[in-house]
mmCIF file of C-alpha atoms in Angstrom:
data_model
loop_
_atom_site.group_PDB
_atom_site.id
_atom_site.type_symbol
_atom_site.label_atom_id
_atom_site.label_comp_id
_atom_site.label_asym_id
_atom_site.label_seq_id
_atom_site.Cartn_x
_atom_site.Cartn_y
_atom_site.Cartn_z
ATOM 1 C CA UNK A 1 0.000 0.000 0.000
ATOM 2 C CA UNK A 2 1.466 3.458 -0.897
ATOM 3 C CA UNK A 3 0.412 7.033 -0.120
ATOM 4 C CA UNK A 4 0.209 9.827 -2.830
ATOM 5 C CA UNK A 5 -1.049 13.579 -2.151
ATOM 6 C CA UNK A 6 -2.930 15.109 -5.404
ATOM 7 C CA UNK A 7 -4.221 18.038 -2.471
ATOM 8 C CA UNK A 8 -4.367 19.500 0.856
ATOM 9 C CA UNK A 9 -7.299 21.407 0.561
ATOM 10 C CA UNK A 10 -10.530 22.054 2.645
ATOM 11 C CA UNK A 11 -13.522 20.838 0.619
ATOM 12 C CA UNK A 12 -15.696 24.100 0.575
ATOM 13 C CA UNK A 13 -13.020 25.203 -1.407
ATOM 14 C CA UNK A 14 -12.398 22.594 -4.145
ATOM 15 C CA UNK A 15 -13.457 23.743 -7.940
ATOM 16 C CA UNK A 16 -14.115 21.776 -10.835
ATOM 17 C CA UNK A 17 -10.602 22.087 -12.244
ATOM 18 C CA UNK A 18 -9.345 21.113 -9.145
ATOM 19 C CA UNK A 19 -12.048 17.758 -9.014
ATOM 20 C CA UNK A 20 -10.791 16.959 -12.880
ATOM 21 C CA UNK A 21 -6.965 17.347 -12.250
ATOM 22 C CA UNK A 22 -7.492 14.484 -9.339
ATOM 23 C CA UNK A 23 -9.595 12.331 -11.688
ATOM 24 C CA UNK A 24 -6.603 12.317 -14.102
ATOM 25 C CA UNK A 25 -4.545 11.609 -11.216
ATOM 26 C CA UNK A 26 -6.712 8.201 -10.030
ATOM 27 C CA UNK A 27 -6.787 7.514 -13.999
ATOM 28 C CA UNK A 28 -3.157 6.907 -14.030
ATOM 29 C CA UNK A 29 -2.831 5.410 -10.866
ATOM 30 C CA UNK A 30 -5.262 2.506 -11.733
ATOM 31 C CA UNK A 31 -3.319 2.166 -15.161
ATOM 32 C CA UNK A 32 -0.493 0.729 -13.063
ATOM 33 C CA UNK A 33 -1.189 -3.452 -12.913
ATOM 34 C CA UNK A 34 -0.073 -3.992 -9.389
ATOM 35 C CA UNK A 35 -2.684 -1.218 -8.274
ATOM 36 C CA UNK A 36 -6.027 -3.643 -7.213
ATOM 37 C CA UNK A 37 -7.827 -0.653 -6.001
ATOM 38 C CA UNK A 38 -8.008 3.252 -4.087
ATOM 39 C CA UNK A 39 -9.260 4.841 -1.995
ATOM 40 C CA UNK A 40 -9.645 9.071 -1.673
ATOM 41 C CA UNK A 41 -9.579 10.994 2.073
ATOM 42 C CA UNK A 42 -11.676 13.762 1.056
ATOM 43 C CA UNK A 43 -13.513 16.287 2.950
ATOM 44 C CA UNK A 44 -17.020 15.564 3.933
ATOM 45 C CA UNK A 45 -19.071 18.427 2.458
ATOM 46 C CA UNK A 46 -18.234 17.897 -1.075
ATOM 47 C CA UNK A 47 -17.094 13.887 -1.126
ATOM 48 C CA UNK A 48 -20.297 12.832 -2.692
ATOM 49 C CA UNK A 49 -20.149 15.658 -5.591
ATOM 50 C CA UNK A 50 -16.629 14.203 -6.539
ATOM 51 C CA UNK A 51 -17.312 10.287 -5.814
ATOM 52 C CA UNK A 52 -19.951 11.121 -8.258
ATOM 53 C CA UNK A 53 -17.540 13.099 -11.208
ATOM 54 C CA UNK A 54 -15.634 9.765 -11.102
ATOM 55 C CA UNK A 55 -17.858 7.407 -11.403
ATOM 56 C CA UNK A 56 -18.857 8.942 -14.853
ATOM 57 C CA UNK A 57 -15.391 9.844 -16.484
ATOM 58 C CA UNK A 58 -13.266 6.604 -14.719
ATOM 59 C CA UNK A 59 -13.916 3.732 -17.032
ATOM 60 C CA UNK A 60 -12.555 0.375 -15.953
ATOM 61 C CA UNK A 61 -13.254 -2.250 -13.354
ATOM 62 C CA UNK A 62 -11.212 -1.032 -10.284
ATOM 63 C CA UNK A 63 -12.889 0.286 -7.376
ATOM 64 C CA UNK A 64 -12.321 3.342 -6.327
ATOM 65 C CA UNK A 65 -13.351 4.360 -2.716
ATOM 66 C CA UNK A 66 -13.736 7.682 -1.169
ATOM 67 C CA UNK A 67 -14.514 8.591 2.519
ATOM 68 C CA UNK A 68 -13.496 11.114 5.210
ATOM 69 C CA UNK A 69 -14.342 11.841 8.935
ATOM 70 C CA UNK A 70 -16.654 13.733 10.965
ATOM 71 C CA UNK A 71 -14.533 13.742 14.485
ATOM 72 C CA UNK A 72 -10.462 15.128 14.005
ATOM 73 C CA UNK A 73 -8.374 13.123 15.533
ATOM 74 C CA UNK A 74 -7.657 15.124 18.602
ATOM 75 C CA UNK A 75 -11.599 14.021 19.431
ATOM 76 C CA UNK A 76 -11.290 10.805 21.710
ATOM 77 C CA UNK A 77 -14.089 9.055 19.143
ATOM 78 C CA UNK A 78 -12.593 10.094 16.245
ATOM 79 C CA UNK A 79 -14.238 7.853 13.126
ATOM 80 C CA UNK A 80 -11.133 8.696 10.773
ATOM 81 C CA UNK A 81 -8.870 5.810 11.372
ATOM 82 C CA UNK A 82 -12.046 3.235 11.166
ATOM 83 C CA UNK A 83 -13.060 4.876 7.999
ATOM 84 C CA UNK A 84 -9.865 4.424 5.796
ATOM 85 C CA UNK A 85 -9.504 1.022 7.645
ATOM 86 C CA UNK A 86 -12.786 0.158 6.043
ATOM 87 C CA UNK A 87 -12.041 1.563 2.737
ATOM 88 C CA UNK A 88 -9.005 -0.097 2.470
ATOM 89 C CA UNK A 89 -10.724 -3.277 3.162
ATOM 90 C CA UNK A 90 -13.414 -2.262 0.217
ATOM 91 C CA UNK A 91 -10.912 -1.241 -2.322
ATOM 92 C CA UNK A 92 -8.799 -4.335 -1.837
ATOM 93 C CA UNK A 93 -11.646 -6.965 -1.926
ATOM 94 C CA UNK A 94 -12.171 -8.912 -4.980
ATOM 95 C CA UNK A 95 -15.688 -8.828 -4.849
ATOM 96 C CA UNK A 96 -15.333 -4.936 -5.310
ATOM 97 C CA UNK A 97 -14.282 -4.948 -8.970
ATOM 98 C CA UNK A 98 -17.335 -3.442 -11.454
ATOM 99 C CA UNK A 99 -18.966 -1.271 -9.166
ATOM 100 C CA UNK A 100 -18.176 2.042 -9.913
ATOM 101 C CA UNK A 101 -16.677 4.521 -7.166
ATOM 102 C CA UNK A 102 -17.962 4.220 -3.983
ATOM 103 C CA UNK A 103 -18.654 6.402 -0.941
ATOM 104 C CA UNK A 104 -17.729 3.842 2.467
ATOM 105 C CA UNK A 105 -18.678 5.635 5.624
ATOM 106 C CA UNK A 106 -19.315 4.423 9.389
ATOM 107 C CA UNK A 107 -19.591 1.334 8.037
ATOM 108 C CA UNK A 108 -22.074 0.911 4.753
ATOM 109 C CA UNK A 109 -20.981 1.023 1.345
ATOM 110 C CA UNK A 110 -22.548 3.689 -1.154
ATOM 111 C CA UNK A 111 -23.235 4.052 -4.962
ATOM 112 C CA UNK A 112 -21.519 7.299 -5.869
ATOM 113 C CA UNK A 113 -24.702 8.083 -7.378
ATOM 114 C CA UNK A 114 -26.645 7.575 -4.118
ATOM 115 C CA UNK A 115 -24.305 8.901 -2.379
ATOM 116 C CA UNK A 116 -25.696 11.574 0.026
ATOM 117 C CA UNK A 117 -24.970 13.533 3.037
ATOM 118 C CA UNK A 118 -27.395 13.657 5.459
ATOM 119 C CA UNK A 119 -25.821 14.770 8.621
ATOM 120 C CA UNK A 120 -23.461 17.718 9.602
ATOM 121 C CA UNK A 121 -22.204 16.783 13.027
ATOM 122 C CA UNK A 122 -22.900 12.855 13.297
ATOM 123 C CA UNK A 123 -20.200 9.674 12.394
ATOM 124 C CA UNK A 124 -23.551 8.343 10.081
ATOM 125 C CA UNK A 125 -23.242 11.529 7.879
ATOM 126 C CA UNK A 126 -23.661 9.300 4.770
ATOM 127 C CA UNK A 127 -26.756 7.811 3.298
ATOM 128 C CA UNK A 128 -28.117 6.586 0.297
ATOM 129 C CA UNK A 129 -31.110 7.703 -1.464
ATOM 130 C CA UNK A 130 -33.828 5.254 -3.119
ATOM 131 C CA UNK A 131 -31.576 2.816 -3.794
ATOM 132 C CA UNK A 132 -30.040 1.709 -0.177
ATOM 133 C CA UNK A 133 -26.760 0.966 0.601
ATOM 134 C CA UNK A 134 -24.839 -1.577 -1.527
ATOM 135 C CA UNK A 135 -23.054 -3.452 1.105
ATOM 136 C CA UNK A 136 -21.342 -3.253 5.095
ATOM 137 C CA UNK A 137 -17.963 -3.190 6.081
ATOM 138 C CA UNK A 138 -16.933 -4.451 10.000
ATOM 139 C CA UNK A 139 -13.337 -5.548 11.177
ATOM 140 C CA UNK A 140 -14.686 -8.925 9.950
ATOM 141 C CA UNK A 141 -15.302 -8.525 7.046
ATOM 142 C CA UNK A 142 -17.675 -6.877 4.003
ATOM 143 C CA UNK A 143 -20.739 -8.176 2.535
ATOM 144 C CA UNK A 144 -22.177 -6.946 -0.618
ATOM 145 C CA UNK A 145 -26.179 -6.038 -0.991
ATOM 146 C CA UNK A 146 -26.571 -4.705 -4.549
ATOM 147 C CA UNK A 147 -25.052 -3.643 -7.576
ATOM 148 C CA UNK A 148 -24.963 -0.486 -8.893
ATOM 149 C CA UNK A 149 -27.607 -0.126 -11.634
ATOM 150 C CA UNK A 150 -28.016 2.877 -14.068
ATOM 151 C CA UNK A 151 -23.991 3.115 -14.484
ATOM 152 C CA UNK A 152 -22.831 5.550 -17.597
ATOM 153 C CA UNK A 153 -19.463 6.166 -18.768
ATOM 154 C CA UNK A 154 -18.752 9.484 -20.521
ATOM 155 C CA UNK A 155 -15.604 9.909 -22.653
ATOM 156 C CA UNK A 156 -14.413 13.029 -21.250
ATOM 157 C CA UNK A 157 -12.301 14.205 -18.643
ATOM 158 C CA UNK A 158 -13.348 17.276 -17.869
ATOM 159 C CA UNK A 159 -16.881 19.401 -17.102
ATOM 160 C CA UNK A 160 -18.618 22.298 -17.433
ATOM 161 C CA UNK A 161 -18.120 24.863 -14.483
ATOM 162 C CA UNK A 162 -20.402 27.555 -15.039
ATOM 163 C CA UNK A 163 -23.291 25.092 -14.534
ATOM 164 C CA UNK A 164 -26.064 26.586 -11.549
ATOM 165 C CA UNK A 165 -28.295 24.974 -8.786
ATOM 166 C CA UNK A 166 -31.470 26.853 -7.875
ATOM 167 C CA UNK A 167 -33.842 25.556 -4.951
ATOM 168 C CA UNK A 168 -37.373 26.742 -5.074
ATOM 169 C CA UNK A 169 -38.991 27.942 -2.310
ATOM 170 C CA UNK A 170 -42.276 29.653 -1.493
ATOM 171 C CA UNK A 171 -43.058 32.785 -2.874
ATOM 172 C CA UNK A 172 -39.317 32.943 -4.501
ATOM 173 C CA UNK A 173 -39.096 35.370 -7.401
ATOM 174 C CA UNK A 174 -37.416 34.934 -10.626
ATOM 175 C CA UNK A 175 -34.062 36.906 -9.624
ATOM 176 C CA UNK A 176 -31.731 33.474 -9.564
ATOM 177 C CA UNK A 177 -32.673 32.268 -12.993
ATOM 178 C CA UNK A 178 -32.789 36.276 -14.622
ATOM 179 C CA UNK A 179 -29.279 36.199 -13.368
ATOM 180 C CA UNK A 180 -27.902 32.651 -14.640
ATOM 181 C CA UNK A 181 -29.301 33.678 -17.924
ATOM 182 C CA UNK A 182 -27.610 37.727 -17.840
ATOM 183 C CA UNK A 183 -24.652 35.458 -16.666
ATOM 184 C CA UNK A 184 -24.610 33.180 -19.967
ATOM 185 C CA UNK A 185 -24.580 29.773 -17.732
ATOM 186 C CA UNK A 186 -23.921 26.380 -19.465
ATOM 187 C CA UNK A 187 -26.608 24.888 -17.766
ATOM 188 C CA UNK A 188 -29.131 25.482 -14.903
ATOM 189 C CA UNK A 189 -30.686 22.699 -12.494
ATOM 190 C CA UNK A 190 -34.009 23.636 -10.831
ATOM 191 C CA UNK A 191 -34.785 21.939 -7.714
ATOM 192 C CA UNK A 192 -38.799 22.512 -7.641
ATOM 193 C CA UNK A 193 -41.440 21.942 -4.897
ATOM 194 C CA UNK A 194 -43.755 18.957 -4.573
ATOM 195 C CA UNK A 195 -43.435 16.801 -7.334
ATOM 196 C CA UNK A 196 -41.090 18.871 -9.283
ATOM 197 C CA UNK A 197 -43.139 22.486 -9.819
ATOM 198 C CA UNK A 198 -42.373 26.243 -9.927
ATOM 199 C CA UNK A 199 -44.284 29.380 -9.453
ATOM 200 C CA UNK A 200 -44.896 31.957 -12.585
ATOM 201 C CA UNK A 201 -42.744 33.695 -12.658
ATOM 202 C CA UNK A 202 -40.014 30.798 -12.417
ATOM 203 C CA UNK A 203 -42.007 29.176 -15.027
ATOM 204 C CA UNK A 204 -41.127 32.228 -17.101
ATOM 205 C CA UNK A 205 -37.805 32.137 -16.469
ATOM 206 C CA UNK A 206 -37.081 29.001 -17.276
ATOM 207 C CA UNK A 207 -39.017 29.261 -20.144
ATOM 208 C CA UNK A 208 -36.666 32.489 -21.196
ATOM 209 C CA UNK A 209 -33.710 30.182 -20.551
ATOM 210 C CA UNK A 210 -34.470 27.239 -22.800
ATOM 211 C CA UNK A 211 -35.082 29.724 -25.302
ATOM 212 C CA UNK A 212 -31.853 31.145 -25.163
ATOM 213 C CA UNK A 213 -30.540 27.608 -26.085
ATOM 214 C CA UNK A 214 -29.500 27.266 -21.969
ATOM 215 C CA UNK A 215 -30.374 23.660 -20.790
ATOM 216 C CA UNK A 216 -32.644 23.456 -18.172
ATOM 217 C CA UNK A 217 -33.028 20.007 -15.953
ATOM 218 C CA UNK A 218 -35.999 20.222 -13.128
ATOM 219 C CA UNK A 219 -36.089 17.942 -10.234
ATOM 220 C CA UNK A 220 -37.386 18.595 -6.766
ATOM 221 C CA UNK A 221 -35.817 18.895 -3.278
ATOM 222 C CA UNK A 222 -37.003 15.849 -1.373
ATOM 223 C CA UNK A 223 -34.357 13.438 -0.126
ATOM 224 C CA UNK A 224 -36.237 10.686 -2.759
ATOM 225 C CA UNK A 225 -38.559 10.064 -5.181
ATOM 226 C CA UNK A 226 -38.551 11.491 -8.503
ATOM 227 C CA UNK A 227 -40.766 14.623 -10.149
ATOM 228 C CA UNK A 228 -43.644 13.112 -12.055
ATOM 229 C CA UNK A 229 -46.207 14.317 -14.075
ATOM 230 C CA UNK A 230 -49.530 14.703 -11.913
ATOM 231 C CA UNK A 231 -50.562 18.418 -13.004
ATOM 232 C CA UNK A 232 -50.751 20.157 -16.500
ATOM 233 C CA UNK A 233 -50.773 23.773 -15.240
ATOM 234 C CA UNK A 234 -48.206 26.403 -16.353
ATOM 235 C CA UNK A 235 -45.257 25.969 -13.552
ATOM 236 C CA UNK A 236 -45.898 21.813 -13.369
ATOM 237 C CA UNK A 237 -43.281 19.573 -13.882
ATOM 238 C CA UNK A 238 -44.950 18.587 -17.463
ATOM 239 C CA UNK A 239 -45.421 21.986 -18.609
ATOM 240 C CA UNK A 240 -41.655 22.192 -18.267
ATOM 241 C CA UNK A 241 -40.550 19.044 -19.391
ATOM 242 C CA UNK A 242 -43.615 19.709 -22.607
ATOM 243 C CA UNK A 243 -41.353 23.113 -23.063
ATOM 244 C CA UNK A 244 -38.043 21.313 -23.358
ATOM 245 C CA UNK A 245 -36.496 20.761 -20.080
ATOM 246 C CA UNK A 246 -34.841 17.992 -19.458
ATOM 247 C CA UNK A 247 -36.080 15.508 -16.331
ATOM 248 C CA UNK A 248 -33.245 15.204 -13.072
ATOM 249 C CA UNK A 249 -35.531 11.669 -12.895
ATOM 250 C CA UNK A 250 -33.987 9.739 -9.577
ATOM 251 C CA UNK A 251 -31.089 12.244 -9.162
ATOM 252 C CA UNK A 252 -31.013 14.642 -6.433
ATOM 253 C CA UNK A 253 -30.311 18.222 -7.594
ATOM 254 C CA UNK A 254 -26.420 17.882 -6.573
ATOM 255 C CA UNK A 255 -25.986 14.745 -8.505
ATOM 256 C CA UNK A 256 -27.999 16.041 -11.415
ATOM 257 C CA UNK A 257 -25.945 19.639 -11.629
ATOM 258 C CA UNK A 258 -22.553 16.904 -11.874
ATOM 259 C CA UNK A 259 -23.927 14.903 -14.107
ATOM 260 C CA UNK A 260 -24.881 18.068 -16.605
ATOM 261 C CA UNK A 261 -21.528 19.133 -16.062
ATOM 262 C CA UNK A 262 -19.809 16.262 -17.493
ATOM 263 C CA UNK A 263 -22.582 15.934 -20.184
ATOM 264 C CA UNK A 264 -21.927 19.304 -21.437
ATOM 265 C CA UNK A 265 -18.303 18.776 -21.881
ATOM 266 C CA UNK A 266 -19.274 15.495 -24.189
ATOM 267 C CA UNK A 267 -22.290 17.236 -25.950
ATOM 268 C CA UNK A 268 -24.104 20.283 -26.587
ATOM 269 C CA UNK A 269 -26.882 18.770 -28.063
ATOM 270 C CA UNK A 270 -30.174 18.651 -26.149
ATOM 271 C CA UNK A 271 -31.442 15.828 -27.288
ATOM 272 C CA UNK A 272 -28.258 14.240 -27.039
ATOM 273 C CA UNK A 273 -28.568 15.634 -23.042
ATOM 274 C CA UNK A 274 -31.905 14.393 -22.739
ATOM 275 C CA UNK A 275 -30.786 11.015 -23.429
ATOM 276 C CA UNK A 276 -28.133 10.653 -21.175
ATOM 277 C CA UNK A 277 -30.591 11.812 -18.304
ATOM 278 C CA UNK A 278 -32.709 9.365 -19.399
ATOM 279 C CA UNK A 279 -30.501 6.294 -19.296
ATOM 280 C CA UNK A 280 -28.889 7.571 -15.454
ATOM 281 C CA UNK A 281 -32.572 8.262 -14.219
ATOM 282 C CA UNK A 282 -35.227 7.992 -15.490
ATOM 283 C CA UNK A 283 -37.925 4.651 -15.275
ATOM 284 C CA UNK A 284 -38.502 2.684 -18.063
ATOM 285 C CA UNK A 285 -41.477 0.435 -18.863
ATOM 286 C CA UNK A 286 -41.442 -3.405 -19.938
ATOM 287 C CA UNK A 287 -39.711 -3.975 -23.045
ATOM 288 C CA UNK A 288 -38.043 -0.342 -23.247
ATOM 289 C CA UNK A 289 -34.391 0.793 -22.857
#
């Protein structure tokens, strides 16, 4: 086992070029044949935003493992130690080969796409959303739930930065989305209320924005579920997605603001977008893709 530093860096502070240069890093790392496996310390307020960058651009069947700590280690309880013990243990097990990057914390094993945190202060700051936990990790031993589903690899190693989250919230004007469009963004993601609706005047925004060529995805702000199409009126979910933005489906905002960021700097095209959203998140019926 060997040591490298890409960073020493607080992870409020980390930008996408930052995120990109490290995923080049862990690219030619796992090139090497005696490398089985790694695992990232990173800091806890942005892990799952990274974990989740990877798991799109790395392409090959190593496993990659990220995780961090809630208590320093001049805290008598401190969960660091147990944490990268774990990870270690994840990384290195055969059974951990084809399934993606992975977020282990206080013991359960995460999809990077899952991946959320849930907790500021507590050791159980990690969680997954509708999908569960893939597996558990003890000084014994690990044990595997689940596989990933919904995996995509895009070609690229890089992203969009300039790409904007906006959470709805009663009686919000349209300021936030005026701006990102003033501001030229590359791409805007719209976490709306209920089952994935805005107000009026949002509605008009966003309307404004797709017009201007700006892709819009629209999800909601619940820790699951997806947005779904139980209203017509102008502001619903449909009347956006019926205007040309594209669904978040499964993804929480976070994920789907990463996930737009990568798809940008692989395509322009909306339709092309749209598809990609589709195949990450979205339901499909019997006998569908």
């Amino acid at each position: 086992m060997r040591s490298v530093q890409h960073s020493n860096i607080t992870s409020d502070l980390l930008d996408a070029a930052t995120v990109v240069e490290l995923g080049r890093l862990v690219r030619k790392l796992l090139a090497e044949e005696d490398v089985v496996g790694a695992v990232i310390t990173h800091g806890t307020a942005t892990l799952e935003e990274t974990a989740y960058f990877l798991d799109l651009t790395l392409d090959q069947e190593k496993p990659v493992v990220l995780t961090g700590a809630m208590r320093n280690l001049s805290e008598p309880d401190a969960d660091g130690p147990r944490n990268i013990l774990y990870s270690v243990m994840t990384a290195a097990h055969p059974e951990s080969r084809n399934r993606g990057v992975m977020v282990c914390f206080n013991g359960e094993i995460h999809s990077a796409r899952d991946a959320i945190k849930i907790n500021s202060m507590q050791v159980n700051a990690y969680a997954s959303r509708d999908g569960g936990a893939l597996g558990a990790v003890t000084k014994d031993g690990l044990i595997y739930f689940a596989r990933p589903e919904r995996r995509i690899h895009i070609d690229v190693d890089d992203m969009k930065e300039n790409v904007q989250l906006i959470t709805l919230v009663q009686g919000a004007n349209d300021l936030l989305v005026r701006a990102c469009i003033a501001d030229e963004v590359d791409g805007m993601v719209i976490e709306g209320i209920g089952a994935g609706n805005v107000n009026i005047p949002y509605f008009k925004a966003i309307c404004d924005a797709l017009d201007e060529g700006i892709p819009v995805v629209v999800g909601h702000r619940m820790f699951g579920g997806m947005p779904f199409f139980n209203k017509g009126h102008e502001g619903s979910f449909r009347s956006m997605i019926e205007r040309g933005a594209i669904s978040a489906g499964y993804l929480s905002g976070i994920k789907a603001r990463v996930l737009l960021m990568v798809a940008l700097a692989h395509t322009q095209d909306q339709t092309r977008l749209r598809e990609i959203f589709a195949k990450v998140a979205a339901p499909t019926r019997p006998g569908t893709n």
